[in-house]
Tab-separated table of C-alpha atoms in Angstrom:
chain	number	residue	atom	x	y	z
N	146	UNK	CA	32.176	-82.467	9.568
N	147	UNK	CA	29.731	-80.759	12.442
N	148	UNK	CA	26.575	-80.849	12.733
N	149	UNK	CA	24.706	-77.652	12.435
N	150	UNK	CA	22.693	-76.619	15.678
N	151	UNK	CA	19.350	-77.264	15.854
N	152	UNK	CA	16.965	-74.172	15.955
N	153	UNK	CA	15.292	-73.436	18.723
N	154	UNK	CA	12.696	-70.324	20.591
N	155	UNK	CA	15.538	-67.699	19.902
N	156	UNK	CA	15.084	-68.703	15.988
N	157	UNK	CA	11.268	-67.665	16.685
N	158	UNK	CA	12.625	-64.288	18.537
N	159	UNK	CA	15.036	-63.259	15.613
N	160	UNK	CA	11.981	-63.913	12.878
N	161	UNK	CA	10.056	-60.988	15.090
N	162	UNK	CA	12.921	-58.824	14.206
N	163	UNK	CA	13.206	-59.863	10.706
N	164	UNK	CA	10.161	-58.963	10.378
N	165	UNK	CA	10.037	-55.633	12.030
N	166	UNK	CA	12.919	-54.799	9.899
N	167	UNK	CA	11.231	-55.944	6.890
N	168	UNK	CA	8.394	-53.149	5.857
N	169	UNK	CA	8.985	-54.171	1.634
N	170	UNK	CA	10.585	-57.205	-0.280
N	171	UNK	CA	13.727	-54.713	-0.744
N	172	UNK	CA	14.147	-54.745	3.067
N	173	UNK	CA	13.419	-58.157	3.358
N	174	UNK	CA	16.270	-58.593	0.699
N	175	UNK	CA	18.677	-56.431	2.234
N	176	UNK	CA	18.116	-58.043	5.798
N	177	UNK	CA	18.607	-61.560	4.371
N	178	UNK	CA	21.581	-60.169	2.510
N	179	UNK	CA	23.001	-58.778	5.588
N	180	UNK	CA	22.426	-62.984	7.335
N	181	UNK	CA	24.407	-64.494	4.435
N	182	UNK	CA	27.012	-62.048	4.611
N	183	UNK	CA	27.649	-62.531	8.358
N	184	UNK	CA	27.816	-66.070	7.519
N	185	UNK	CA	30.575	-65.418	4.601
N	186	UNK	CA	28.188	-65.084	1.435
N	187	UNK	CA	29.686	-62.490	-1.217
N	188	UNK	CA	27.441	-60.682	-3.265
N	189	UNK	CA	28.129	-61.285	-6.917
N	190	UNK	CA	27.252	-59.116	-9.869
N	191	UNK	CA	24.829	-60.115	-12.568
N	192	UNK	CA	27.081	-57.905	-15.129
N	193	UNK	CA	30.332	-59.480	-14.147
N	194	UNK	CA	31.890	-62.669	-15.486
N	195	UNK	CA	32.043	-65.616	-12.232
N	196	UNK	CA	34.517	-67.760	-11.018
N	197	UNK	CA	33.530	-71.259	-10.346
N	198	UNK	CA	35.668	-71.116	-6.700
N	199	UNK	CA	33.867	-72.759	-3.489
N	200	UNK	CA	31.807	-70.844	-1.185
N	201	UNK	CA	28.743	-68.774	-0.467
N	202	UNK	CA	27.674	-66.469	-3.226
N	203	UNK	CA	24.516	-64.153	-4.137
N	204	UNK	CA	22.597	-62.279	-6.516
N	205	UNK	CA	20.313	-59.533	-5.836
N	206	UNK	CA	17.716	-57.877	-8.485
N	207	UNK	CA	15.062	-55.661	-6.906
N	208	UNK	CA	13.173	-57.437	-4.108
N	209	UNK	CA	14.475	-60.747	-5.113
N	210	UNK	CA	17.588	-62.618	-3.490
N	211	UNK	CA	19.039	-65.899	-4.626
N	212	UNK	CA	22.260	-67.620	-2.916
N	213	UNK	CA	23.782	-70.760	-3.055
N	214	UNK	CA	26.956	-72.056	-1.300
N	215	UNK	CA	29.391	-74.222	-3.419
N	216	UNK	CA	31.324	-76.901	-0.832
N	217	UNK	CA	34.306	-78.109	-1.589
N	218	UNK	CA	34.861	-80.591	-4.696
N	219	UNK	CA	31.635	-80.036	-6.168
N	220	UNK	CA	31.189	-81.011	-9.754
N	221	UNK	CA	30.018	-79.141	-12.819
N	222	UNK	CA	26.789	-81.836	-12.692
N	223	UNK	CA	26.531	-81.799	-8.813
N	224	UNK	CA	22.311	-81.323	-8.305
N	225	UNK	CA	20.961	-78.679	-6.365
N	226	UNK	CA	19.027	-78.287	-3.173
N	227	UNK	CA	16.701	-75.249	-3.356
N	228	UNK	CA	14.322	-73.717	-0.429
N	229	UNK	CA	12.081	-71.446	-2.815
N	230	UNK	CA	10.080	-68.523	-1.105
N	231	UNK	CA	8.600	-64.855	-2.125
N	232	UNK	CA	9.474	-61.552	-0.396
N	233	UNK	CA	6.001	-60.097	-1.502
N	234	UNK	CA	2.831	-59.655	0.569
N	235	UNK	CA	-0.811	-58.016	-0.063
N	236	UNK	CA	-1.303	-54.507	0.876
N	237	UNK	CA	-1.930	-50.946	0.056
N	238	UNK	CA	1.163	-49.381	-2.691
N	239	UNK	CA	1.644	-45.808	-3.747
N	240	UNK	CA	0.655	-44.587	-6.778
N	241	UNK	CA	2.576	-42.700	-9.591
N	242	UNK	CA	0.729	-39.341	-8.661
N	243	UNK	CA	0.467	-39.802	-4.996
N	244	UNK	CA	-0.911	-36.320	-3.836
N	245	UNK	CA	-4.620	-35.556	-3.492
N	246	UNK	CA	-7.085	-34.682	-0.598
N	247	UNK	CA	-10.689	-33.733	-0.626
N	248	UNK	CA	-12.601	-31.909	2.193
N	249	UNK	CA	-9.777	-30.423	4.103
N	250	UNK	CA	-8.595	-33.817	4.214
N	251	UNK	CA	-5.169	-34.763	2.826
N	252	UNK	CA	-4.460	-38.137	1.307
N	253	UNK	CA	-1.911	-40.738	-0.426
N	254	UNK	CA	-3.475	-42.213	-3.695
N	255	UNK	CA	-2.639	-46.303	-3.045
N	256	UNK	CA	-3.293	-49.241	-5.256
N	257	UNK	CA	-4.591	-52.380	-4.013
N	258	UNK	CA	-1.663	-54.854	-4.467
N	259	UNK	CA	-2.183	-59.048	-3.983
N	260	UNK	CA	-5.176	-59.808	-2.388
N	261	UNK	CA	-5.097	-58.002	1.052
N	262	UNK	CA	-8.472	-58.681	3.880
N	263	UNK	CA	-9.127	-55.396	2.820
N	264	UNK	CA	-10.833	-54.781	6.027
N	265	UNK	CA	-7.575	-55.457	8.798
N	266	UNK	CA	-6.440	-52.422	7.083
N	267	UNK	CA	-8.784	-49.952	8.452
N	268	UNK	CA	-8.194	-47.722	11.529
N	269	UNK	CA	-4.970	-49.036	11.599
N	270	UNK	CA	-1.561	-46.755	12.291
N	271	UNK	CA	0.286	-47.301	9.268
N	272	UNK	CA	4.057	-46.496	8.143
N	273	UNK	CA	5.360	-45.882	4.542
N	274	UNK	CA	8.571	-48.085	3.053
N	275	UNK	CA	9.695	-49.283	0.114
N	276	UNK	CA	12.362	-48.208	-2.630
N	277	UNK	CA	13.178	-44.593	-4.203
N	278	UNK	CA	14.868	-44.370	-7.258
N	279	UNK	CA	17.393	-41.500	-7.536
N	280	UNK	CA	17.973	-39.697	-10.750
N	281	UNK	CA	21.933	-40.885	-10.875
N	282	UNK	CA	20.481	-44.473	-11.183
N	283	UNK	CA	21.009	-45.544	-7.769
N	284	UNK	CA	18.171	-46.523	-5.411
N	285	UNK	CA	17.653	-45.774	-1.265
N	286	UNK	CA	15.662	-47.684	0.930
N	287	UNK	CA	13.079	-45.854	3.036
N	288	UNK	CA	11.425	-46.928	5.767
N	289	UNK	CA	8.796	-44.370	7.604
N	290	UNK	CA	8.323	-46.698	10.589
N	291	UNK	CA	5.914	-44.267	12.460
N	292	UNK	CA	2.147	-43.492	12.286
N	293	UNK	CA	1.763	-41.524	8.860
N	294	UNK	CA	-0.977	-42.937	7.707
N	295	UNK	CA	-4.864	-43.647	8.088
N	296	UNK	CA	-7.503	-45.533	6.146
N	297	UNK	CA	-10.495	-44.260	8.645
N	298	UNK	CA	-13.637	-46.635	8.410
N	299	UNK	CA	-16.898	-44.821	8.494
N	300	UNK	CA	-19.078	-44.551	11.693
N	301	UNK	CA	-21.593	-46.629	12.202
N	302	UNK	CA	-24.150	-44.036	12.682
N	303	UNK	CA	-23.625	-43.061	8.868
N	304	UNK	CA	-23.874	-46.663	7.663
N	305	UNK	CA	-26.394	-48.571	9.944
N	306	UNK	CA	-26.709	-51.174	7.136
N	307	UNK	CA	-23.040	-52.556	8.147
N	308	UNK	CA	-24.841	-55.006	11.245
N	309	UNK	CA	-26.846	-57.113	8.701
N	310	UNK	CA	-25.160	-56.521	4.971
N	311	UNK	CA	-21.709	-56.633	6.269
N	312	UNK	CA	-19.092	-54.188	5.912
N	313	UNK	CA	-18.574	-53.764	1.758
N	314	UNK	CA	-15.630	-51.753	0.650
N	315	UNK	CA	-15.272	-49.698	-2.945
N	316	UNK	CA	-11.117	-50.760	-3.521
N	317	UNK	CA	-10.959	-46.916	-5.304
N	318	UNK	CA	-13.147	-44.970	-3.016
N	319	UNK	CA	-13.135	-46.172	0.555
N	320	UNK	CA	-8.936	-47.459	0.684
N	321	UNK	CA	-7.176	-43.963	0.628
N	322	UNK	CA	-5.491	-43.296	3.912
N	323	UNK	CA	-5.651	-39.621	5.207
N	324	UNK	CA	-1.897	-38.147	5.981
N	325	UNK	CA	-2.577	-34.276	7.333
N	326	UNK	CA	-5.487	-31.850	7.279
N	327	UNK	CA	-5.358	-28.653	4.695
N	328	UNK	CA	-6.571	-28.105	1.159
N	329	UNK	CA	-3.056	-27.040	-0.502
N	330	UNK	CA	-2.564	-30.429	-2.076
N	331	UNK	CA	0.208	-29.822	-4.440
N	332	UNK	CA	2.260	-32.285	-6.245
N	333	UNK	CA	5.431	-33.687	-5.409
N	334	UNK	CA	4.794	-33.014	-1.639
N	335	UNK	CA	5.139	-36.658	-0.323
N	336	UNK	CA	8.201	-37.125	-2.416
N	337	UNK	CA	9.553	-34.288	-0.794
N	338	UNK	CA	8.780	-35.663	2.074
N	339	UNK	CA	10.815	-38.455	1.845
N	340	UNK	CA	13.253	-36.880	0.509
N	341	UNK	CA	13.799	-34.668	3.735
N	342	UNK	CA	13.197	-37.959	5.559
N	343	UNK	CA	15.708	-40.235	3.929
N	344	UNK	CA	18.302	-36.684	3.895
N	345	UNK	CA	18.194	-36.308	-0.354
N	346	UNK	CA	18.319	-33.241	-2.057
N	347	UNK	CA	15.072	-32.076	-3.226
N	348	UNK	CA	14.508	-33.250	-6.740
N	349	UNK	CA	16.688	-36.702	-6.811
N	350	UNK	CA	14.100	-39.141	-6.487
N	351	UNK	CA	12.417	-39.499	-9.530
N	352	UNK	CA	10.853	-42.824	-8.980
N	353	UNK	CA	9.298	-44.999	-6.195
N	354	UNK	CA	7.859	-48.575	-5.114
N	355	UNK	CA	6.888	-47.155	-2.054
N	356	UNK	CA	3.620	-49.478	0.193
N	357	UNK	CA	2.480	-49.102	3.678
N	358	UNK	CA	2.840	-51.385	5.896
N	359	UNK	CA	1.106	-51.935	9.693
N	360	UNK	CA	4.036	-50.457	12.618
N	361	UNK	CA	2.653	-52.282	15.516
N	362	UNK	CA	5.477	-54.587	16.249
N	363	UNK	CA	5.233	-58.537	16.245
N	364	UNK	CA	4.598	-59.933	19.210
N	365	UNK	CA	4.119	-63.183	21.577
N	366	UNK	CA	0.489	-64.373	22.149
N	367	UNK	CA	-1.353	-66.490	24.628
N	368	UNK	CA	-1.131	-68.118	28.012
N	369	UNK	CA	1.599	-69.288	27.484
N	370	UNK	CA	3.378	-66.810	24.380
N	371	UNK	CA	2.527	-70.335	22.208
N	372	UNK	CA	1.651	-68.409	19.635
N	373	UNK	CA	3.392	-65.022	17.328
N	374	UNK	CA	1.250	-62.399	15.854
N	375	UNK	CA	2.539	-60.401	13.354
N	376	UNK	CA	2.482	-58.798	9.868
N	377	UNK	CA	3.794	-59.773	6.322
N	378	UNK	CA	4.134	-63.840	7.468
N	379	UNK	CA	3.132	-64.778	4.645
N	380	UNK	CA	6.125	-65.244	2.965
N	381	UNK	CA	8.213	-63.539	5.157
N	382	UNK	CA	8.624	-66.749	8.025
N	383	UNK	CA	9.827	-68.594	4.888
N	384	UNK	CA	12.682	-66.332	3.796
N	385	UNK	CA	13.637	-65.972	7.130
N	386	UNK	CA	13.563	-69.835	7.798
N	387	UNK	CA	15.372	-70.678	4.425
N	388	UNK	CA	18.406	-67.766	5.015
N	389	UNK	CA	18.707	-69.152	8.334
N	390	UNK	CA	19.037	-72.612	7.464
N	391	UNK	CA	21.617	-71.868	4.700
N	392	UNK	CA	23.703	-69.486	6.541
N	393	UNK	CA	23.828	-72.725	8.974
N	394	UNK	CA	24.673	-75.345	6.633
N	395	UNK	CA	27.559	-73.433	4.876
N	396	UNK	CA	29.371	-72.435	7.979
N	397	UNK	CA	29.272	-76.486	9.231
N	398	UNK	CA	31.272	-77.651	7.094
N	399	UNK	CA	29.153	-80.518	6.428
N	400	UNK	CA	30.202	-83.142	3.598
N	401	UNK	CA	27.594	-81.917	1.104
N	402	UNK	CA	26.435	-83.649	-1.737
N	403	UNK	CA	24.521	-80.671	-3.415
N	404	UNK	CA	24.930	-77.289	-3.580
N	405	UNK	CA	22.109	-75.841	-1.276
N	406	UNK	CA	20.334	-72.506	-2.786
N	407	UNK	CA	18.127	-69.844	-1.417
N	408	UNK	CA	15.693	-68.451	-3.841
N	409	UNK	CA	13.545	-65.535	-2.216
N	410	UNK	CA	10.931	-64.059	-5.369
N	411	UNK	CA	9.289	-60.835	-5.387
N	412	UNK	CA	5.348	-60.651	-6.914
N	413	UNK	CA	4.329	-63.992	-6.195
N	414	UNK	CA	1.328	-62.094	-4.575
N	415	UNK	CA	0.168	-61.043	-7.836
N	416	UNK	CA	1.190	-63.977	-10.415
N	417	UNK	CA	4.934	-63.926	-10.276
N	418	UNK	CA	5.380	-62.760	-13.753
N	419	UNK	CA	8.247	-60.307	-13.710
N	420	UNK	CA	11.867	-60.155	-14.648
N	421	UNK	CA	11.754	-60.752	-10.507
N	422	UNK	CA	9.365	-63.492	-9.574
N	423	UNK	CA	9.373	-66.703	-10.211
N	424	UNK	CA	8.056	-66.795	-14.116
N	425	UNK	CA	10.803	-64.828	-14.752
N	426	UNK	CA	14.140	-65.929	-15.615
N	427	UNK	CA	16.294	-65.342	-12.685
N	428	UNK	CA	16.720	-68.631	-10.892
N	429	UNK	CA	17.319	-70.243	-14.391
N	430	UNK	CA	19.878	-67.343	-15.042
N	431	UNK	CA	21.813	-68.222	-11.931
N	432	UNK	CA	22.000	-71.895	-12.099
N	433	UNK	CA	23.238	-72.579	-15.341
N	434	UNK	CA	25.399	-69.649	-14.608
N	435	UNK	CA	26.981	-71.408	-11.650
N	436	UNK	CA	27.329	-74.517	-13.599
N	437	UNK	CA	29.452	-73.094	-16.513
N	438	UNK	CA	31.401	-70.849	-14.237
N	439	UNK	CA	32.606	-74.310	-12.737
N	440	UNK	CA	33.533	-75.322	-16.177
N	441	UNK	CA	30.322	-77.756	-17.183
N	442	UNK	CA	28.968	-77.933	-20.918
N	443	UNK	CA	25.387	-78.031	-21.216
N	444	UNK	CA	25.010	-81.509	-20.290
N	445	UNK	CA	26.379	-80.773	-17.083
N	446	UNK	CA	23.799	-78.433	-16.706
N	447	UNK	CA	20.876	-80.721	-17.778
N	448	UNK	CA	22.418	-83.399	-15.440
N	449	UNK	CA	22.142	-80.826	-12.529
N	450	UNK	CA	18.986	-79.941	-13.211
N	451	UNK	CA	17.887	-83.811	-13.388
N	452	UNK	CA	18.999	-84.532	-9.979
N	453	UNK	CA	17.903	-80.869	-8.617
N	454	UNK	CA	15.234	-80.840	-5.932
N	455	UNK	CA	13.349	-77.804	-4.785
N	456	UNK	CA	10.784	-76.855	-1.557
N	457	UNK	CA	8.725	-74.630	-2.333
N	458	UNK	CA	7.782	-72.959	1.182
N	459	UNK	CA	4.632	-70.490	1.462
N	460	UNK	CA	2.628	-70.117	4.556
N	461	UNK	CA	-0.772	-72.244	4.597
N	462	UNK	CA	-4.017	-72.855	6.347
N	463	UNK	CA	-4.128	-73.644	9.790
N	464	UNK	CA	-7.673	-75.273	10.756
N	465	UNK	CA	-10.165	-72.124	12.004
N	466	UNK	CA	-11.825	-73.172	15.130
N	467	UNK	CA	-14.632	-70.682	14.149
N	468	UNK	CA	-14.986	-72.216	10.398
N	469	UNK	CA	-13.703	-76.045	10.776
N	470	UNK	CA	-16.657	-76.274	7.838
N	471	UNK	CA	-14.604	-74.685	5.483
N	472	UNK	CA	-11.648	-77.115	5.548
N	473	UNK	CA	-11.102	-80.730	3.882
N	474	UNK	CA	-13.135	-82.856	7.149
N	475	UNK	CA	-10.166	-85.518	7.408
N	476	UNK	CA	-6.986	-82.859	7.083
N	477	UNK	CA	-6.876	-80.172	9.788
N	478	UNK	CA	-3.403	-78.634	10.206
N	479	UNK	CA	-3.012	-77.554	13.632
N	480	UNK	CA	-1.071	-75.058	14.468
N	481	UNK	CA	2.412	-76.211	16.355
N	482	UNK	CA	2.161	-79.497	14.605
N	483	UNK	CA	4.911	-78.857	12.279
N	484	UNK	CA	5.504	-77.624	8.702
N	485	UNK	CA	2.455	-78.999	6.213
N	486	UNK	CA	3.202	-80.889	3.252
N	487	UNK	CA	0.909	-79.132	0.605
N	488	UNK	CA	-0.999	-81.588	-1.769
N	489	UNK	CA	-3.434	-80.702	-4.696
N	490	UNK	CA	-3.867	-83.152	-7.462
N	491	UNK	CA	-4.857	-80.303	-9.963
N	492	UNK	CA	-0.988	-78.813	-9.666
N	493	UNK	CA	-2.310	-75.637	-7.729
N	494	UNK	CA	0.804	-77.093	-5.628
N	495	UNK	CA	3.904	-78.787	-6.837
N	496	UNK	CA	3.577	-81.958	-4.169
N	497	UNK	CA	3.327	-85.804	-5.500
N	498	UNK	CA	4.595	-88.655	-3.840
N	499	UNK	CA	7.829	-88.953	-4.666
N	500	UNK	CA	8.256	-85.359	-3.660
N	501	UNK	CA	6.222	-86.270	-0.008
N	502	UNK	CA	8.812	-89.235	0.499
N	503	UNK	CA	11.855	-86.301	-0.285
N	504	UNK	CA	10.369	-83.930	2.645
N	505	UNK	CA	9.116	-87.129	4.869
N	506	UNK	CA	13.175	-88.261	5.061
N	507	UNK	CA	14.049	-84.499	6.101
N	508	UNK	CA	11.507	-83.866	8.337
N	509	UNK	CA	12.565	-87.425	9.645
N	510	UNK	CA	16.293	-86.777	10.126
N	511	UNK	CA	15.499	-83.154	11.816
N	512	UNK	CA	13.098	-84.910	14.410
N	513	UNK	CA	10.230	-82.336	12.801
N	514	UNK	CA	6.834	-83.284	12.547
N	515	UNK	CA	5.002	-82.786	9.544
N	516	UNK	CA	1.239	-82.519	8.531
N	517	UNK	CA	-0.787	-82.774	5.159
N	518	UNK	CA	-2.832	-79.914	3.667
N	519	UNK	CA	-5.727	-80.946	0.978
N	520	UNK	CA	-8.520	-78.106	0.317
N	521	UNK	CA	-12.303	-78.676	0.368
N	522	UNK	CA	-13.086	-79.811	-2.718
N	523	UNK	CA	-16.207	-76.787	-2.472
N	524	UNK	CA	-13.252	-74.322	-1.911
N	525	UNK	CA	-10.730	-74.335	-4.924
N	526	UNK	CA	-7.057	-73.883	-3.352
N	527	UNK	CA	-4.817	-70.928	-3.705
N	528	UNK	CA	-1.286	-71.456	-5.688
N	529	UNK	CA	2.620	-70.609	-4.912
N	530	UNK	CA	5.632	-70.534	-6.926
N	531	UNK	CA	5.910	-74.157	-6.889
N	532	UNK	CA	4.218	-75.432	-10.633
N	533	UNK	CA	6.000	-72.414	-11.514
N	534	UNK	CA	9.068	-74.080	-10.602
N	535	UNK	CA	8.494	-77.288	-11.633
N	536	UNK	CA	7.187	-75.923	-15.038
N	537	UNK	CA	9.656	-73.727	-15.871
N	538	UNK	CA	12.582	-75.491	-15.189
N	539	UNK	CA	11.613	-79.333	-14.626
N	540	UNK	CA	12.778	-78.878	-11.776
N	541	UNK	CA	11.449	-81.418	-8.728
N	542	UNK	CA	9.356	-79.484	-6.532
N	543	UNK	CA	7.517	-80.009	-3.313
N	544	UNK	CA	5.196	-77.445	-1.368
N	545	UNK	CA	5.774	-77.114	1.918
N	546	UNK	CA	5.211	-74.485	4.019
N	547	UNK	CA	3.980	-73.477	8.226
N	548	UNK	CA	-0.046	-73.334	8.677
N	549	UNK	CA	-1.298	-69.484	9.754
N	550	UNK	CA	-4.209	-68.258	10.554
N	551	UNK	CA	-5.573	-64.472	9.204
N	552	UNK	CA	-3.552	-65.207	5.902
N	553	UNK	CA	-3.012	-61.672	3.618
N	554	UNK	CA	-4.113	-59.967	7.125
N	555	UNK	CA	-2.612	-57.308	7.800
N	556	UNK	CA	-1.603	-58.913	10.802
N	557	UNK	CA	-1.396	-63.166	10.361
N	558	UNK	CA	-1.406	-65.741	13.840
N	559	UNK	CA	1.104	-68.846	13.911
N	560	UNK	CA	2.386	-71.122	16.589
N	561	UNK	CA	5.640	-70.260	18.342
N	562	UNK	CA	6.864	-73.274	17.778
N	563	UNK	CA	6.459	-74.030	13.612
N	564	UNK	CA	8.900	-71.311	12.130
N	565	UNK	CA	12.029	-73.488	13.767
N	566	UNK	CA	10.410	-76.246	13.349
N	567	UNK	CA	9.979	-75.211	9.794
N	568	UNK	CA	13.852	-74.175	9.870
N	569	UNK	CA	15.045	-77.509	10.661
N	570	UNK	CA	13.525	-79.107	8.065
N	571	UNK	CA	15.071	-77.189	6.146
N	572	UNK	CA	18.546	-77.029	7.163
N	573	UNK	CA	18.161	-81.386	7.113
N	574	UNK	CA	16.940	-80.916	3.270
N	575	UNK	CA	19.584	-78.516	2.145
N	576	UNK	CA	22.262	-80.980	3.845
N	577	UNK	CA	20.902	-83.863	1.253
């Protein structure tokens, strides 16, 4: 058996270019893909029949990605180890009829998606990625990684009333970014932009996920580069951290006890409820999938699931030195103190103690440390896919995850140090 390496700054340098590669889940799938398959993952198909053989395997549907690596000897009933995560984050998303303009102005019709700060999206040089389906059922990724796009904020002279009101945006009126100057708006001609972009004929794509997406690169912050600014964080560090940590474990060779599993979701953002996030039934799907392809009976199955343990890893709240008020007065999570452990009695997250004792022994055997997050109890907490989880399949869950600052930013603030940190806890808890 070796020991996987431990993660270290150059785990923090290849994030940065995860996430600069990254624009929409479907990239973030892809580039995750592209990890496992370096480390000898085979993608298998959801329409084909599996075998039950050893090894690294995954599934892909949309902007979703879930792998798991069976070691050698593992039975039917063997538990699982799962590092949960979402591929999804807030921002501005093409509409069906993208094409308008006003004023000699022309635009891109968006859609608020998740819940962006509307504001870090204004005057900023945007891009255009996503997904375009093609009318022989295939689909192209597209990535516009180049200033296309404006969402110009009005001059101050024209709304004085911004100094003491505050800046108050209308999500319909005031969010549609300006792409060229003329008043020939005609249908169809962003399509066929991309279209000329991405080299298809005129006329294949007839559908699109397309969302914008901030092309100032990630970079290293401070004095000292302690710290990493950079866009789509939240979730992205997490799928990053958990392909990373099972692309290590399954090419150690290490005597595993359970079978360790990726599970990256797409619209956690905006409630998870799709046939890819995680109220849907894809992780389900694939486990008991895996199970009977190894020849177990339902009971196997149910004994699997008993024994199956999953960390639920989202981004969190760092302590704001500029609104310390806001947080719980005896938890501050500091930024390079480790992962946090993410507690809410009122199942907003997944956490209870026997889950905190399952993450305290990892975080102990990868010489990470680890902090606590609890909310004000003035300021009701957010939620991840965690209850989800738990709920839907009873499975174990505990919600981890690496405190941020500028959360749904379009541009978030972490330590240099947490996302390996983060990664060897998670390696430690996939090896069991």
């Amino acid at each position: 058996m070796r020991t996987p390496p431990r993660f270290d700054r150059g785990h923090t340098d290849d994030l940065m270019s995860f996430l600069t590669a990254s624009p929409s889940p479907y990239h973030a799938v892809a580039n995750a893909a592209e990890r496992l398959e370096k480390a000898g993952f085979r993608q298998v198909a959801e329409t084909d029949a599996w075998e039950g053989a050893h090894g690294g395997k995954y599934v892909v549907r949309g902007g979703a990605i879930v792998a798991w690596y069976v070691p050698e000897g593992a039975e039917p009933h063997t538990p699982f180890r799962i590092v949960g995560a979402h591929t999804d984050s807030p921002n501005l998303r093409v509409k069906p009829r993208p094409d308008s303009g006003a004023h000699g102005w022309r635009q891109v019709a968006v859609e608020v998606y998740g819940g962006p700060l509307l504001n870090s999206w204004l005057d900023r040089d945007l891009g255009l990625a996503g997904r375009l389906s093609l009318r022989d059922g295939t689909s192209h990724l597209v990535n516009i990684d180049r200033a296309l796009l404006r969402v110009p904020q009005l001059a101050i002279h024209l709304d004085r009333s911004v100094t003491t009101e505050g800046l108050k945006l209308d999500k319909q009126r005031h969010l549609q970014p300006i792409w060229g100057l003329g008043n020939d708006v005609r249908d169809g001609d962003l399509i066929r932009f991309l279209e000329r972009e991405s080299g298809l004929a005129e006329g294949e794509v007839t559908g699109w996920d397309l969302m914008t997406h901030s092309i100032e690169p990630p970079s290293y912050l401070g004095r000292d580069k302690e710290l990493v600014a950079g866009p789509r964080m939240d979730n992205l560090l997490s799928v990053h951290a958990g392909t990373a940590a099972l692309a290590a474990v399954a090419t150690c060779d290490a005597a595993l006890l359970s079978i360790p599993v990726l599970a990256a979701f797409d619209h956690e953002e905006n409630g998870s409820q799709s046939d890819t996030g995680a109220d849907g039934p894809l992780l389900g799907s694939v486990l008991e999938r895996s199970v009977f392809a190894r020849g177990g009976t339902y009971e196997d199955r149910a004994r699997a699931f008993a024994g199956t343990v999953c960390l639920s890893s989202d981004t969190g709240h760092a302590v704001h030195p500029n609104y310390a008020e806001r947080h719980d007065p005896t938890h501050h999570p500091r930024a390079g103190g480790g992962p946090i452990l993410k507690v809410n009695v009122n199942n907003r997250y997944a956490t209870d103690g026997s889950g905190r004792a399952i993450f305290a022994a990892a975080c102990e055997k990868a010489a990470v440390p680890f902090q606590s997050f609890v909310s004000n109890n003035s300021m009701p907490c957010g939620t991840t896919i965690g209850p989800i989880t738990a709920a839907r399949h009873g499975i174990k869950t505990v919600d981890i995850g690496v405190a941020i600052l500028s959360m749904h930013s379009a541009r978030e603030l972490c330590a240099t140090e947490d996302p390996f940190l983060l990664g060897n806890a998670l390696m430690a808890f996939l090896e069991g």
